[in-house]
mmCIF file of C-alpha atoms and ligand atoms in Angstrom:
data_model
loop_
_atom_site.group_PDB
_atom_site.id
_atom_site.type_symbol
_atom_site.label_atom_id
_atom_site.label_comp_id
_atom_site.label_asym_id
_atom_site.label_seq_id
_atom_site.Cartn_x
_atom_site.Cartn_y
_atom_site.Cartn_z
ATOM 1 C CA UNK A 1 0.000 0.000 0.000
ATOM 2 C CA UNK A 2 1.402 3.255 -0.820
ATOM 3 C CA UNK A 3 1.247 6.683 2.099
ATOM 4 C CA UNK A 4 2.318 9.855 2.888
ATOM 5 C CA UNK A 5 4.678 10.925 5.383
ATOM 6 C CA UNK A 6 5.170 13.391 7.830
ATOM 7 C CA UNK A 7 8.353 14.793 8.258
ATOM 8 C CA UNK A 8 8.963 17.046 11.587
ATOM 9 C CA UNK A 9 11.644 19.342 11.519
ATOM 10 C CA UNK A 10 10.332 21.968 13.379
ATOM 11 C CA UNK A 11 12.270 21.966 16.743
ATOM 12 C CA UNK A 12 14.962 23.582 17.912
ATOM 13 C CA UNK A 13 17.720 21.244 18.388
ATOM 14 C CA UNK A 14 18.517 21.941 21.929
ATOM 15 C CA UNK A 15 20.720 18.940 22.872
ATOM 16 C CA UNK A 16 22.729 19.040 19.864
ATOM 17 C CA UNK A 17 24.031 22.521 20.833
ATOM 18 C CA UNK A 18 24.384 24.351 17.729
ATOM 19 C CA UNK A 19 23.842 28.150 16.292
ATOM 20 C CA UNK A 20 21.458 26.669 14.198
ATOM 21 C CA UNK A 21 18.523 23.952 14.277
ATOM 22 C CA UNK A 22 20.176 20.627 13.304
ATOM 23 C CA UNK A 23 18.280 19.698 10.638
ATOM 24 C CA UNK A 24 20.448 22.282 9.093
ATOM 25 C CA UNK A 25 23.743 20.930 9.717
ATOM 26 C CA UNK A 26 25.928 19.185 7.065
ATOM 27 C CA UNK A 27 26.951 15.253 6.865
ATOM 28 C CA UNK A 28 28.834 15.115 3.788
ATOM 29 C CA UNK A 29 28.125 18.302 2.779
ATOM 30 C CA UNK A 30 24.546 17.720 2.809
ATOM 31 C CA UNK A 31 21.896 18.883 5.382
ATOM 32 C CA UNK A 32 20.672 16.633 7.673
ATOM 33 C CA UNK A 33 17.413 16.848 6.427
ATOM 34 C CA UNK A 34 18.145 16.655 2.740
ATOM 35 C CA UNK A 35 19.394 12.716 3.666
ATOM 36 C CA UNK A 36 15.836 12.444 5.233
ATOM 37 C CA UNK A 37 13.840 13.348 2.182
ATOM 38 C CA UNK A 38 16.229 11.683 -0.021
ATOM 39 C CA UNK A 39 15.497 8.409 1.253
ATOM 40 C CA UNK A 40 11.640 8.982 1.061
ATOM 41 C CA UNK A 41 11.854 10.750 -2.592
ATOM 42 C CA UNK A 42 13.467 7.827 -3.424
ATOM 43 C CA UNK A 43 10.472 4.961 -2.097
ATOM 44 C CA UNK A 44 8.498 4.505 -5.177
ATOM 45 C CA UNK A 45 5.671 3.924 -2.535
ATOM 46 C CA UNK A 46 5.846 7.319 -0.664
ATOM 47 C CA UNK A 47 3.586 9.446 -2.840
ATOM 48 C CA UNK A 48 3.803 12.567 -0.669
ATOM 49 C CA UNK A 49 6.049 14.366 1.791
ATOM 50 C CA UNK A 50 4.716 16.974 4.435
ATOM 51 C CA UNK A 51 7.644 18.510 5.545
ATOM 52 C CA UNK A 52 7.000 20.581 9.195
ATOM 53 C CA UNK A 53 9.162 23.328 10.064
ATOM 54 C CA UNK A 54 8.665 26.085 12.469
ATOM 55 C CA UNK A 55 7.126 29.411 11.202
ATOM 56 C CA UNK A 56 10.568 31.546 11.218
ATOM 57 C CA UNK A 57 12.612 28.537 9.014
ATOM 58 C CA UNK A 58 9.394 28.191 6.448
ATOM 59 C CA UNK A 59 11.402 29.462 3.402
ATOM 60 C CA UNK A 60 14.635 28.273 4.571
ATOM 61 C CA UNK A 61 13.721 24.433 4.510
ATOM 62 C CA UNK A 62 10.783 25.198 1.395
ATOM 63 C CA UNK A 63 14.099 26.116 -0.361
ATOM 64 C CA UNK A 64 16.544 23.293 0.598
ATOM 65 C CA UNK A 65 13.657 20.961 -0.462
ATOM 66 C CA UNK A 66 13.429 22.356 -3.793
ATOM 67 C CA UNK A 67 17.156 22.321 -3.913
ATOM 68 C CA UNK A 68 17.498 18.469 -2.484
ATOM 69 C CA UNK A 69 15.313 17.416 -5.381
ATOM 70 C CA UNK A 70 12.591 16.418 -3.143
ATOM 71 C CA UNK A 71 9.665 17.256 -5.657
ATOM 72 C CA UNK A 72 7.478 14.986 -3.282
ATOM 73 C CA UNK A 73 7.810 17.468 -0.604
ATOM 74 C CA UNK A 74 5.537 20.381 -2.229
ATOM 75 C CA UNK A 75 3.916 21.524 0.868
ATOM 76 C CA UNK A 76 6.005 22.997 3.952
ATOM 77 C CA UNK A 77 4.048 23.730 6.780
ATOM 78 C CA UNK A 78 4.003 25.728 10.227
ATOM 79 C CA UNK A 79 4.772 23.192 13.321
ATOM 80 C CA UNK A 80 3.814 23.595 17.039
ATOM 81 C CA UNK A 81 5.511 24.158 20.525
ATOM 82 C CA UNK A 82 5.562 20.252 20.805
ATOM 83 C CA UNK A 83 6.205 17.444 18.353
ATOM 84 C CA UNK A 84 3.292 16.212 19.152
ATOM 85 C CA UNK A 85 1.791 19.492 17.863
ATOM 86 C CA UNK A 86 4.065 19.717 14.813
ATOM 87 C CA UNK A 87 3.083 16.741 13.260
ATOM 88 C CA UNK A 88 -0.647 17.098 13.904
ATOM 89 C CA UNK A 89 -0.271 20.177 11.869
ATOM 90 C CA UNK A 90 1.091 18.347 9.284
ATOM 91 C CA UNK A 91 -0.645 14.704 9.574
ATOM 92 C CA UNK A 92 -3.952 17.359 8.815
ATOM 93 C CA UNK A 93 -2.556 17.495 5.369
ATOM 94 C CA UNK A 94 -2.589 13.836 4.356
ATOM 95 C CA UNK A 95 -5.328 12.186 6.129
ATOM 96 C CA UNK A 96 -6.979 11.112 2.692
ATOM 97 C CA UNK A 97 -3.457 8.711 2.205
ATOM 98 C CA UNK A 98 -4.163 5.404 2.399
ATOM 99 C CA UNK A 99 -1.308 5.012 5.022
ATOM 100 C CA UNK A 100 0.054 7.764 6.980
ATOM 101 C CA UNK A 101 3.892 7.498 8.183
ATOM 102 C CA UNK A 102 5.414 9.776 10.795
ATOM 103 C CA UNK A 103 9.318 9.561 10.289
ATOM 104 C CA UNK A 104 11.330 12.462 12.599
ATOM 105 C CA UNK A 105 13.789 14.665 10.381
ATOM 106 C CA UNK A 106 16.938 13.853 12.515
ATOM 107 C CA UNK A 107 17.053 10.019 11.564
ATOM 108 C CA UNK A 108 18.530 10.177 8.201
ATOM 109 C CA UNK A 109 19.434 6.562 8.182
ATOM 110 C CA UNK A 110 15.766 4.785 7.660
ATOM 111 C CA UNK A 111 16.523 2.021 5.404
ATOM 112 C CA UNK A 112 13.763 1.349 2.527
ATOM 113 C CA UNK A 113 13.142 -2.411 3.496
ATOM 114 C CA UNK A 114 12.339 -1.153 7.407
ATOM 115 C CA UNK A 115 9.673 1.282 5.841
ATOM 116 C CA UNK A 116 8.097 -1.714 3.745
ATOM 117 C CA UNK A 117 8.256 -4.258 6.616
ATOM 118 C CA UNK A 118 6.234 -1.277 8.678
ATOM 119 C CA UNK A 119 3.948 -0.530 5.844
ATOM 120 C CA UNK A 120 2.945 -3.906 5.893
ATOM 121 C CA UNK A 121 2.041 -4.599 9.529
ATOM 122 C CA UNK A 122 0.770 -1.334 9.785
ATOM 123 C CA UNK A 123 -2.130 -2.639 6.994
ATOM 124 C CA UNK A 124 -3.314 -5.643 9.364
ATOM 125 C CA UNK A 125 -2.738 -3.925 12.658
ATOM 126 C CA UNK A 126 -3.944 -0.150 11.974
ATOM 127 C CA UNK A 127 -0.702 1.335 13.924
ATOM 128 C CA UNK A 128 3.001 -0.390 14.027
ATOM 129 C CA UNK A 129 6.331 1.137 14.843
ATOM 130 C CA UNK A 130 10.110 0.406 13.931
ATOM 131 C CA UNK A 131 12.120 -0.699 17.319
ATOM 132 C CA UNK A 132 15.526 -2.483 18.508
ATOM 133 C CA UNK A 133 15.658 -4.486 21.508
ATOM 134 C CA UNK A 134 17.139 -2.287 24.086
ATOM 135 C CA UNK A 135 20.870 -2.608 24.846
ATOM 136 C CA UNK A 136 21.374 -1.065 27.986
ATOM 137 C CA UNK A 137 19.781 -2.056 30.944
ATOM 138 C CA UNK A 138 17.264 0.547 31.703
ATOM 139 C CA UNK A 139 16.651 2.040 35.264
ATOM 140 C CA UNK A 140 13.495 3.423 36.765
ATOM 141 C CA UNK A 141 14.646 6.155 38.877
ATOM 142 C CA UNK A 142 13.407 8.949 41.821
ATOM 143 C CA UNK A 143 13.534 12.569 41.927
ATOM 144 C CA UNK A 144 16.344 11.511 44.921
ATOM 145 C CA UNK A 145 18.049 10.073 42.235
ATOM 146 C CA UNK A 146 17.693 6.848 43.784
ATOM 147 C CA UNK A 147 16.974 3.194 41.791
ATOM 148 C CA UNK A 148 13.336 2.053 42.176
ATOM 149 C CA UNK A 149 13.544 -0.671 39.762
ATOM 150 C CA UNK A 150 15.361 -2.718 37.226
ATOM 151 C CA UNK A 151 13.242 -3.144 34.025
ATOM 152 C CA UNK A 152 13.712 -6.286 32.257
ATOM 153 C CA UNK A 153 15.824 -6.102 29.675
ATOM 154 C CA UNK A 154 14.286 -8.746 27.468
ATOM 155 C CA UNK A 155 11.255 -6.870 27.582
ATOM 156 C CA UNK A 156 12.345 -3.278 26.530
ATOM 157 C CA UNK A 157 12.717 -1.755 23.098
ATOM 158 C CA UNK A 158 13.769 1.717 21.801
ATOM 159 C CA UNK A 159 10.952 3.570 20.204
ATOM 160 C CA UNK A 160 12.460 4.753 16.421
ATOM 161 C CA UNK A 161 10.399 6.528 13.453
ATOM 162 C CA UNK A 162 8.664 5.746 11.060
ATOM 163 C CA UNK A 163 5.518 4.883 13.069
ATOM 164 C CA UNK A 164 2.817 4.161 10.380
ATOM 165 C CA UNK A 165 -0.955 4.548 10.884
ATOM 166 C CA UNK A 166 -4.207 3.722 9.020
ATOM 167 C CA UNK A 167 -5.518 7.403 9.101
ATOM 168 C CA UNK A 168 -8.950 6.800 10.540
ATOM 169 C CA UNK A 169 -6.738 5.541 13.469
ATOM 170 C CA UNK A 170 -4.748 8.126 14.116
ATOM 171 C CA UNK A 171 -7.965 10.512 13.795
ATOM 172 C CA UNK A 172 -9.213 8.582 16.500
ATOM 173 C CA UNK A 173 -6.156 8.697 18.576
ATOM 174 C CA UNK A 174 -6.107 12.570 18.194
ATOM 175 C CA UNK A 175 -9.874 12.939 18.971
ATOM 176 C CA UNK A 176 -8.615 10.727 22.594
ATOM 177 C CA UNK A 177 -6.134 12.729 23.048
ATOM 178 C CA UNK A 178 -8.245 16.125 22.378
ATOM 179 C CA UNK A 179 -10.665 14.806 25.180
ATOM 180 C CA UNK A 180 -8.504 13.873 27.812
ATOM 181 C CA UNK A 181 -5.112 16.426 27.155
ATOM 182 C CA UNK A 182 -2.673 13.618 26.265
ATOM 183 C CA UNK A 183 0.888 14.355 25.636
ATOM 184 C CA UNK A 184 3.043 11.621 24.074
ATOM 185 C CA UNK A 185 6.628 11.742 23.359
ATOM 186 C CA UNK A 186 6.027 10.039 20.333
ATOM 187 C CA UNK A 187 3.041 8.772 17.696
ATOM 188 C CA UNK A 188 1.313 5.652 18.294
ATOM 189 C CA UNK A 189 1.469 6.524 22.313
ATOM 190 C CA UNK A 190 -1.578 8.564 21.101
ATOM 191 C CA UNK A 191 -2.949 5.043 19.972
ATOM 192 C CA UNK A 192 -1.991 3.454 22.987
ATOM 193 C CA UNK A 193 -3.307 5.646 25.960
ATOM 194 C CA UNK A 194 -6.875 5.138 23.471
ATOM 195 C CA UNK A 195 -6.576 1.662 24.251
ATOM 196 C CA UNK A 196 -5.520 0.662 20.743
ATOM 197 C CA UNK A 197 -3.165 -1.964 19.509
ATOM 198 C CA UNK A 198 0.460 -1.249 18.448
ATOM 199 C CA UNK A 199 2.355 -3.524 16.625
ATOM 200 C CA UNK A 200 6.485 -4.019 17.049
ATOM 201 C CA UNK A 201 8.488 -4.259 14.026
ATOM 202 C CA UNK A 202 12.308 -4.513 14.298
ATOM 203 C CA UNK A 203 14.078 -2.371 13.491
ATOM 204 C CA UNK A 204 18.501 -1.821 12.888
ATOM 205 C CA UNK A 205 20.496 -0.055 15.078
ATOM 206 C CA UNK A 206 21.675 2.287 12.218
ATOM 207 C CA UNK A 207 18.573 4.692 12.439
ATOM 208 C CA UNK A 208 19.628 6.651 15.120
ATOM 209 C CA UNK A 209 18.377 10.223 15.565
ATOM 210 C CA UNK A 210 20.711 13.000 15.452
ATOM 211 C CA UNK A 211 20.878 14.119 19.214
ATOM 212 C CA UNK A 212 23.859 15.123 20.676
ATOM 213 C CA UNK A 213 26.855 16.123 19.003
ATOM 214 C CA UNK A 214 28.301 12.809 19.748
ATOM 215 C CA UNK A 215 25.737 11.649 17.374
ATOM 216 C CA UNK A 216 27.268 13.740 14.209
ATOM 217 C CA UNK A 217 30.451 11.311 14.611
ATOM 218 C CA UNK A 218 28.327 8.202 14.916
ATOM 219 C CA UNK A 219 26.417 9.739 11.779
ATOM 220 C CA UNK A 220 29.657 10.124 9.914
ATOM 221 C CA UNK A 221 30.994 6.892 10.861
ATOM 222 C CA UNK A 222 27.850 5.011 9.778
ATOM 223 C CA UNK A 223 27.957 6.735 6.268
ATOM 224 C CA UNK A 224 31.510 5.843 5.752
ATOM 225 C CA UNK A 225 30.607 2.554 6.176
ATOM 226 C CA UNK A 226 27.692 2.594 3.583
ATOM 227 C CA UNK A 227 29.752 3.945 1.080
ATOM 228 C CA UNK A 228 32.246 1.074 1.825
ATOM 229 C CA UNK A 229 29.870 -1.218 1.598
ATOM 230 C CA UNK A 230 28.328 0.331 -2.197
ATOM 231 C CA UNK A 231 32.428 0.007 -2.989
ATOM 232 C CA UNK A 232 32.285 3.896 -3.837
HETATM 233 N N1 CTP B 1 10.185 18.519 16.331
HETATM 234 C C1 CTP B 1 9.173 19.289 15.738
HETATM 235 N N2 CTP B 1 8.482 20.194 16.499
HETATM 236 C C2 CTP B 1 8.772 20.378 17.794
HETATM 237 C C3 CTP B 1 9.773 19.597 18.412
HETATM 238 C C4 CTP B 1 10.468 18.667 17.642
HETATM 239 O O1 CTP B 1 8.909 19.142 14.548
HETATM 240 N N3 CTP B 1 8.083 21.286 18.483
HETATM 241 C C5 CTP B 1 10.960 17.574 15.496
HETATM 242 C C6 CTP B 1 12.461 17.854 15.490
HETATM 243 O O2 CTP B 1 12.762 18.876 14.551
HETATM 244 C C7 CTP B 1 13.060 16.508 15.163
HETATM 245 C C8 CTP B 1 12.022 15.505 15.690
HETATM 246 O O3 CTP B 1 10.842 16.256 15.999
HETATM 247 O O4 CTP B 1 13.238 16.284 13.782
HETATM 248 C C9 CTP B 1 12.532 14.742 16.908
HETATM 249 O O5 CTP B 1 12.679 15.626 18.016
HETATM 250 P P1 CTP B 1 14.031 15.919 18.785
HETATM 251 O O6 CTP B 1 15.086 14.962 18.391
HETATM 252 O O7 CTP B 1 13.699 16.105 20.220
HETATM 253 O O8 CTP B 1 14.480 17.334 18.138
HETATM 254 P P2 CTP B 1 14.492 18.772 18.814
HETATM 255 O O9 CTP B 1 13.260 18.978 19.605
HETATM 256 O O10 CTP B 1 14.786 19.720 17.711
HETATM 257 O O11 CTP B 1 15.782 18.663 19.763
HETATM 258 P P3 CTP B 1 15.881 19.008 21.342
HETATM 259 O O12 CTP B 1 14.810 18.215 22.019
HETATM 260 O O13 CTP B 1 17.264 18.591 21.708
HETATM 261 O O14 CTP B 1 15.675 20.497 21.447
HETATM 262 MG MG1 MG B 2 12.810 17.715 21.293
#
């Protein structure tokens, strides 16, 4: 089934530390989000690209669009305080697709056989997101900064985008989340606090998001080793 995506780009980058938001910054030369929509300009499946900035960087990332080739991408609109906000805005775009994904600009490294794995589940199971088993073991912790509880390992995974949605479910997750003031930190939370079903599908460690400035090394690093591995 082919869908639209939602692209959010409208924060500010805070962690990362930089003059400017990081979806700006280069790897390669390139902007960080210029990788992102080259990966969905490229899915014969992705038949649009809502591309969310914040009001002050409109032109800015309308322009490095147009420049990136990313012809899909015809429509850049206004984001929110929130992510959650941002890609509501532009999720209102699409809601006709017959599959909505939400991918966040800072991951650059989706790969295309991830996206069709999620498209798929997403089909049977109305909402489905890409994951990894988590590495670490993960700590539930008190303001005191003191441990309340181990998690089990074997039962944790780390959220990624693309999160993919049949639309009607998402509108339904949004009308939830309108009644009762839900804020997630990401998408198909929104489906979950409404009671609905999620599906898990794995995902690779390579589609980190662009966080900290350790990150850009990581992000440099992992596209050394693509190009190695295309013998370029
Ligand atoms: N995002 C957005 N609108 C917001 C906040 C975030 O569109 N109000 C986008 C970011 O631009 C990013 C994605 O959501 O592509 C994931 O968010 P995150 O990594 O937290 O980015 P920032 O919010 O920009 O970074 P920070 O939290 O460090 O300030
Ligand atoms: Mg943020």
């Amino acid at each position: 089934m082919n869908y639209a995506v939602v692209i959010p780009a409208a924060g500010q980058g805070r962690r990362m530390q930089a003059a400017v938001n990081k979806a700006f910054l280069t790897l390669q030369g390139r902007p960080i989000i210029a990788h992102t929509l080259a990966v969905f300009q490229a899915d014969p499946r992705c038949e649009r690209i809502v591309l969310v900035a914040s009001e002050n960087e409109l032109d800015e990332m309308q322009a490095l669009a147009e420049e990136a080739g990313a012809t899909k991408a015809d429509r850049v609109v206004a984001g929110g305080s929130e992510r959650q906000d941002s890609v509501r805005a532009g999720a209102a775009q699409v809601m006709d697709a017959p599959l909505l994904l939400v991918h966040d600009g800072a991951r650059p490294f989706v790969a295309i056989e991830r996206i069709h794995a999620l498209l798929l589940e997403a089909e049977q199971s109305g909402a489905a997101l890409l994951a990894v088993p988590a590495t670490d073991t993960i700590k539930q912790v008190d303001q005191e900064g003191r441990v309340k509880q181990t998690l089990k390992r074997s039962e944790l995974w780390a959220a990624q985008t693309p999160q993919a949605f049949r639309p009607e479910v998402l509108q339904q997750a949004y009308a939830y989340a309108d009644e009762t003031g839900f804020q997630g930190t990401d998408d198909v939370s929104l489906v979950e606090a409404a009671g609905g079903e999620v599906a898990v599908v794995e995902g690779d460690y390579d589609n980190i998001k662009l966080t900290t400035p350790e990150d850009m090394t990581l992000a440099e690093a992992i596209l050394a080793k693509r190009a190695g591995e295309a013998g370029t």
